[in-house]
Coordinates of C-alpha atoms and ligand atoms in Angstrom, one line a residue:
X29 CA 164.5 50.5 -143.3
X30 CA 167.3 48.0 -143.0
X31 CA 169.4 47.1 -140.1
X32 CA 172.6 48.9 -140.3
X33 CA 174.4 46.3 -138.4
X34 CA 173.5 43.2 -136.4
X35 CA 175.3 42.4 -133.2
X36 CA 176.5 38.9 -133.1
X37 CA 175.5 36.6 -130.3
X38 CA 177.4 37.5 -127.3
X39 CA 177.6 34.4 -125.2
X40 CA 178.6 36.6 -122.2
X41 CA 176.9 36.4 -118.8
X42 CA 175.9 39.5 -116.9
X43 CA 178.9 39.3 -114.7
X44 CA 181.1 39.8 -117.7
X45 CA 179.1 42.7 -119.1
X46 CA 180.6 45.3 -116.9
X47 CA 183.8 44.8 -118.9
X48 CA 182.1 45.9 -122.2
X49 CA 183.9 48.7 -124.0
X50 CA 182.5 52.2 -123.7
X51 CA 180.0 52.8 -126.6
X52 CA 180.3 55.9 -128.7
X53 CA 177.1 57.9 -129.1
X54 CA 175.9 56.5 -132.4
X55 CA 173.6 59.2 -133.6
X56 CA 174.4 62.3 -131.5
X57 CA 174.4 64.6 -134.6
X58 CA 171.3 63.2 -136.0
X59 CA 168.5 64.9 -134.0
X60 CA 164.9 64.6 -135.4
X61 CA 165.4 61.1 -136.7
X62 CA 164.0 58.2 -134.6
X63 CA 166.7 55.6 -133.8
X64 CA 165.2 52.2 -132.9
X65 CA 167.2 49.4 -131.4
X66 CA 165.2 46.1 -131.6
X67 CA 165.7 42.4 -131.7
X68 CA 166.8 41.0 -135.0
X69 CA 164.1 40.3 -137.6
X70 CA 161.5 41.8 -135.2
X71 CA 160.4 45.1 -136.8
X72 CA 158.0 45.2 -139.8
X73 CA 159.5 47.4 -142.5
X74 CA 156.0 48.5 -143.5
X75 CA 155.4 49.7 -140.0
X76 CA 158.4 52.1 -140.2
X77 CA 157.4 53.3 -143.6
X78 CA 153.9 54.0 -142.4
X79 CA 155.2 55.9 -139.3
X80 CA 157.4 58.1 -141.5
X81 CA 154.6 58.7 -143.9
X82 CA 152.2 59.8 -141.1
X83 CA 154.6 61.8 -139.0
X84 CA 157.4 62.9 -141.4
X85 CA 159.9 61.4 -138.9
X86 CA 162.6 59.2 -140.5
X87 CA 163.6 56.0 -138.7
X88 CA 166.8 54.0 -138.4
X89 CA 166.9 50.5 -137.2
X90 CA 169.8 48.5 -135.5
X91 CA 169.4 45.1 -134.0
X92 CA 170.5 42.8 -131.2
X93 CA 170.1 39.2 -130.2
X94 CA 169.3 39.1 -126.5
X95 CA 168.4 41.1 -123.4
X96 CA 171.9 40.6 -122.2
X97 CA 173.4 42.2 -125.3
X98 CA 171.0 45.2 -125.0
X99 CA 171.8 45.5 -121.3
X100 CA 175.6 45.6 -122.0
X101 CA 175.1 48.2 -124.7
X102 CA 173.1 50.5 -122.5
X103 CA 175.3 50.0 -119.5
X104 CA 178.3 50.9 -121.6
X105 CA 177.0 54.4 -122.1
X106 CA 174.9 56.6 -124.3
X107 CA 174.0 54.8 -127.5
X108 CA 172.1 57.4 -129.4
X109 CA 169.0 55.1 -129.5
X110 CA 165.6 56.5 -128.8
X111 CA 163.7 53.3 -128.5
X112 CA 164.6 49.8 -127.3
X113 CA 162.6 46.6 -126.8
X114 CA 163.1 44.9 -123.4
X115 CA 161.6 41.5 -122.3
X116 CA 159.4 41.4 -119.2
X117 CA 161.9 39.6 -117.1
X118 CA 164.6 42.3 -117.8
X119 CA 162.4 45.4 -117.3
X120 CA 163.1 45.6 -113.6
X121 CA 166.8 45.1 -114.1
X122 CA 167.0 48.0 -116.6
X123 CA 164.9 50.1 -114.3
X124 CA 166.9 49.4 -111.2
X125 CA 170.1 50.2 -113.1
X126 CA 168.6 53.6 -114.0
X127 CA 168.7 52.9 -117.8
X128 CA 165.2 53.9 -118.7
X129 CA 163.3 57.1 -119.1
X130 CA 159.8 57.4 -117.6
X131 CA 157.3 57.4 -120.4
X132 CA 154.0 57.6 -118.5
X133 CA 152.3 55.5 -121.2
X134 CA 148.9 55.6 -119.4
X135 CA 148.6 59.3 -120.3
X136 CA 149.1 58.6 -124.1
X137 CA 146.0 58.9 -126.3
X138 CA 146.1 55.3 -127.5
X139 CA 146.7 53.7 -124.2
X140 CA 143.1 52.8 -123.7
X141 CA 143.5 50.4 -126.7
X142 CA 145.6 48.1 -124.7
X143 CA 143.8 44.9 -123.6
X144 CA 143.0 45.4 -119.9
X145 CA 145.1 42.4 -118.9
X146 CA 148.2 44.0 -120.4
X147 CA 147.6 47.5 -119.1
X148 CA 148.8 46.5 -115.7
X149 CA 151.8 44.1 -116.0
X150 CA 153.7 42.7 -113.1
X151 CA 157.0 44.1 -114.4
X152 CA 155.6 47.6 -114.8
X153 CA 152.2 47.9 -113.1
X154 CA 151.5 51.5 -113.9
X155 CA 153.0 51.6 -117.4
X156 CA 155.5 54.1 -116.1
X157 CA 158.4 52.9 -118.3
X158 CA 157.1 50.5 -120.9
X159 CA 154.4 49.6 -123.4
X160 CA 153.8 46.0 -124.7
X161 CA 155.3 45.2 -128.0
X162 CA 154.5 41.5 -128.6
X163 CA 154.3 38.3 -126.6
X164 CA 154.9 34.7 -127.4
X165 CA 156.3 31.5 -126.0
X166 CA 159.8 29.8 -125.9
X167 CA 160.1 26.1 -126.7
X168 CA 161.8 24.3 -129.5
X169 CA 161.4 23.2 -133.2
X170 CA 162.5 20.0 -134.8
X171 CA 162.4 18.6 -138.3
X172 CA 159.9 15.7 -138.4
X173 CA 161.7 14.4 -141.5
X174 CA 164.8 13.8 -139.5
X175 CA 163.1 12.5 -136.4
X176 CA 159.4 11.4 -136.9
X177 CA 158.7 11.6 -133.1
X178 CA 156.2 11.8 -131.5
X179 CA 157.7 14.5 -129.4
X180 CA 155.8 15.9 -126.4
X181 CA 158.7 16.8 -124.0
X182 CA 161.5 19.3 -123.6
X183 CA 163.5 16.1 -123.0
X184 CA 163.9 15.8 -126.7
X185 CA 165.8 19.1 -126.8
X186 CA 167.8 18.6 -123.6
X187 CA 168.5 14.8 -124.0
X188 CA 168.2 14.4 -127.7
X189 CA 168.0 11.2 -129.7
X190 CA 171.3 10.2 -131.4
X191 CA 170.1 11.5 -134.8
X192 CA 170.5 15.1 -133.5
X193 CA 174.2 14.7 -132.5
X194 CA 175.9 18.0 -133.5
X195 CA 172.6 19.2 -135.0
X196 CA 171.0 21.3 -132.3
X197 CA 170.9 25.1 -132.0
X198 CA 170.5 26.7 -128.6
X199 CA 170.0 30.4 -127.9
X200 CA 173.0 32.5 -127.1
X201 CA 171.6 33.9 -123.9
X202 CA 172.1 32.5 -120.4
X203 CA 168.6 33.5 -119.1
X204 CA 166.9 31.9 -122.1
X205 CA 168.8 28.6 -122.0
X206 CA 168.9 28.1 -118.3
X207 CA 165.3 29.0 -117.5
X208 CA 164.1 26.5 -120.2
X209 CA 166.4 23.8 -118.7
X210 CA 165.0 24.6 -115.2
X211 CA 161.5 24.2 -116.5
X212 CA 162.3 20.8 -118.0
X213 CA 163.7 19.7 -114.6
X214 CA 160.6 20.9 -112.8
X215 CA 162.1 23.9 -111.2
X216 CA 161.0 27.6 -111.3
X217 CA 162.7 30.2 -113.4
X218 CA 165.6 32.0 -111.7
X219 CA 166.0 29.2 -109.2
X220 CA 169.0 29.5 -107.0
X221 CA 168.8 26.2 -105.1
X222 CA 172.3 24.7 -105.3
X223 CA 171.2 21.2 -106.0
X224 CA 168.8 22.3 -108.7
X225 CA 171.5 24.3 -110.4
X226 CA 173.9 21.4 -110.1
X227 CA 171.4 19.2 -112.0
X228 CA 170.9 22.0 -114.6
X229 CA 174.6 22.3 -115.2
X230 CA 174.9 18.5 -115.6
X231 CA 171.9 18.5 -118.0
X232 CA 173.5 21.2 -120.2
X233 CA 176.9 19.7 -120.1
X234 CA 175.5 16.3 -121.2
X235 CA 173.5 18.1 -124.0
X236 CA 176.7 19.8 -125.4
X237 CA 177.8 17.1 -127.9
X238 CA 174.4 17.5 -129.6
X239 CA 174.7 21.3 -129.8
X240 CA 176.1 22.8 -132.9
X241 CA 176.0 26.4 -131.7
X242 CA 174.6 28.8 -129.1
X243 CA 173.2 31.8 -131.1
X244 CA 169.9 33.5 -130.9
X245 CA 170.1 35.1 -134.4
X246 CA 169.6 33.4 -137.7
X247 CA 167.6 30.4 -136.4
X248 CA 164.9 30.5 -139.1
X249 CA 167.6 30.3 -141.8
X250 CA 169.5 27.5 -140.1
X251 CA 166.4 25.4 -139.6
X252 CA 165.1 25.9 -143.1
X253 CA 168.5 25.2 -144.7
X254 CA 169.0 22.1 -142.6
X255 CA 172.1 23.5 -141.0
X256 CA 170.5 22.5 -137.7
X257 CA 167.6 20.0 -137.4
X258 CA 166.4 21.0 -134.0
X259 CA 166.6 24.4 -132.2
X260 CA 165.4 26.3 -129.2
X261 CA 163.0 28.8 -130.6
X262 CA 160.4 31.5 -130.1
X263 CA 156.9 30.8 -131.3
X264 CA 156.6 33.4 -134.0
X265 CA 160.0 32.6 -135.5
X266 CA 158.9 28.9 -135.4
X267 CA 155.8 29.7 -137.4
X268 CA 157.8 31.5 -140.0
X269 CA 160.3 28.7 -140.2
X270 CA 157.5 26.1 -140.6
X271 CA 155.8 28.1 -143.3
X272 CA 159.1 28.0 -145.2
X273 CA 159.7 24.3 -144.4
X274 CA 156.5 22.4 -143.5
X275 CA 158.4 19.4 -142.0
X276 CA 159.4 21.6 -139.1
X277 CA 157.3 21.4 -135.9
X278 CA 157.2 23.6 -132.8
X279 CA 156.6 21.7 -129.6
X280 CA 154.1 22.5 -126.9
X281 CA 155.8 20.2 -124.3
X282 CA 154.1 18.6 -121.4
X283 CA 156.4 20.4 -119.0
X284 CA 155.2 23.7 -120.4
X285 CA 157.1 26.6 -122.1
X286 CA 158.4 30.0 -121.1
X287 CA 156.1 32.9 -121.7
X288 CA 157.3 36.4 -122.3
X289 CA 156.3 39.8 -123.4
X290 CA 158.7 42.3 -125.0
X291 CA 158.2 45.9 -124.3
X292 CA 159.0 49.3 -125.9
X293 CA 161.1 51.5 -123.7
X294 CA 163.1 54.7 -124.0
X295 CA 166.7 54.5 -122.9
X296 CA 168.3 57.2 -120.7
X297 CA 170.1 59.6 -123.0
X298 CA 167.8 59.1 -125.9
X299 CA 168.3 62.1 -128.2
X300 CA 164.6 62.5 -129.1
X301 CA 162.2 61.4 -126.3
X302 CA 159.2 63.1 -127.9
X303 CA 159.6 61.2 -131.2
X304 CA 160.0 58.0 -129.3
X305 CA 156.8 58.7 -127.4
X306 CA 155.1 59.3 -130.7
X307 CA 156.2 55.9 -131.9
X308 CA 155.0 54.3 -128.7
X309 CA 151.6 55.8 -129.1
X310 CA 151.5 54.8 -132.8
X311 CA 152.1 51.2 -131.8
X312 CA 149.0 51.1 -129.6
X313 CA 146.9 51.7 -132.7
X314 CA 145.2 48.4 -133.7
X315 CA 146.1 48.5 -137.3
X316 CA 149.8 49.2 -136.6
X317 CA 150.0 46.5 -133.9
X318 CA 148.6 44.1 -136.5
X319 CA 151.2 45.1 -139.1
X320 CA 153.9 44.1 -136.6
X321 CA 152.1 40.8 -135.6
X322 CA 151.7 39.9 -139.3
X323 CA 155.4 40.4 -139.9
X324 CA 156.9 38.7 -136.8
X325 CA 154.2 36.2 -136.0
X326 CA 153.5 37.1 -132.4
X327 CA 150.5 38.2 -130.4
X328 CA 150.2 41.9 -129.6
X329 CA 148.4 43.5 -126.7
X330 CA 146.1 45.9 -128.6
X331 CA 142.3 45.4 -128.7
X332 CA 140.8 45.5 -132.1
X333 CA 143.9 44.4 -133.9
X334 CA 142.6 40.9 -134.6
X335 CA 140.5 42.0 -137.6
X336 CA 143.7 43.1 -139.4
X337 CA 145.6 39.8 -138.8
X338 CA 146.4 37.5 -141.7
X339 CA 144.0 34.6 -141.3
X340 CA 146.6 31.9 -141.8
X341 CA 148.9 33.3 -139.2
X342 CA 146.0 34.0 -136.7
X343 CA 144.9 30.4 -137.1
X344 CA 148.4 28.8 -136.9
X345 CA 149.3 26.4 -134.0
X346 CA 152.3 28.5 -133.0
X347 CA 150.1 31.6 -132.5
X348 CA 147.5 29.7 -130.5
X349 CA 149.1 27.7 -127.7
X350 CA 146.8 24.8 -126.5
X351 CA 144.4 26.0 -123.8
X352 CA 145.9 23.6 -121.2
X353 CA 149.6 24.5 -122.1
X354 CA 151.5 25.6 -119.0
X355 CA 153.1 29.0 -119.8
X356 CA 155.5 30.1 -117.2
X357 CA 156.6 33.8 -117.1
X358 CA 160.0 34.4 -115.4
X359 CA 159.8 36.9 -112.6
X360 CA 163.2 38.3 -113.6
X361 CA 166.3 37.0 -112.0
X362 CA 167.8 38.8 -109.0
X363 CA 171.5 39.5 -108.6
X364 CA 172.1 36.1 -106.9
X365 CA 170.4 34.1 -109.7
X366 CA 172.1 36.2 -112.4
X367 CA 175.5 35.4 -110.8
X368 CA 174.6 31.7 -110.6
X369 CA 173.4 31.7 -114.2
X370 CA 176.6 33.4 -115.3
X371 CA 178.7 30.8 -113.6
X372 CA 176.8 28.0 -115.3
X373 CA 176.9 29.8 -118.7
X374 CA 180.7 30.3 -118.4
X375 CA 181.2 26.6 -117.7
X376 CA 179.0 25.5 -120.6
X377 CA 180.6 27.9 -123.1
X378 CA 184.2 27.1 -122.4
Ligands
SPD409 N1 163.0 37.5 -134.0 C1 163.2 38.0 -132.7 C2 162.2 37.6 -131.7 C3 162.5 38.2 -130.4 C4 161.7 37.6 -129.3 N2 162.1 38.0 -128.0 C5 161.9 37.0 -127.1 C6 162.4 37.4 -125.8 C7 162.3 36.2 -124.9 N3 162.8 36.4 -123.6

């Protein structure tokens, strides 16, 4: 399956999302086909082929670059998608805005395969709306050939050495950029303290001359081609970039990193809820979860999948954060924090 189109990085805060144009139902006349909407470069083609072979259900795949983009699409109206992938810190936001169908995952045949620690998740304690897809960390990658280091701090990303002037890539998402900056400054995710936010804005403003672009898509290509030499990045994408270009290094900083888990969910108005549920159950099979991990480079939540993992990936540093690494999960920003982040984002992006 190939992505029919990829949405470009939005660079819009949530406050601006209400102004998104009304979406047309993309697949209304296409019942019986499963329409998946997932992050870019995050769905194993072999997985979709296997699903079709086993169930006879054809699959289409479209992609997006951030939770903010997905939220804007779903808020704009029925999209024709049967399945989406939402990060932990946005699940409550989607749920509160009445954008998700209850899936009652706990009643699915393969639910017992989920590792116990992921069966009850803070953002969806009874698996009413979601099932884990993959989890990883957010930090940054730099090219050791350009800057030998050593690097052990998020400070290298936010206050870069001169050699990185105009060479840095940052994500195109306010929640991902600002929460990592808050972590560097020693503050919690979704912080609304005015002086903390003032310091965060100052940090990001001072970083701007070093930033080539804010875009969450295409980072592996930009790092391996040398178009950027340092970039905010997710761990699995970092592993794939490093395999292609061994001088790249993903940093487990002393300040810690952001942890996240992405989750399968069914959007309201999905044309084929039953097929979507079949795919969700399919993904809780150990072999299928491993196909996805082997493609994208992230941990899954399914017991028994480890024996199917490619040994080099399973042993890679990006896949195995150090045991003393501080991994901070965002609780999900409330309306006040979202508004504050939007204001900062607007100022940085102008
Ligand atoms: N290649 C796409 C990987 C998507 C990872 N999602 C990360 C969400 C972090 N909030």
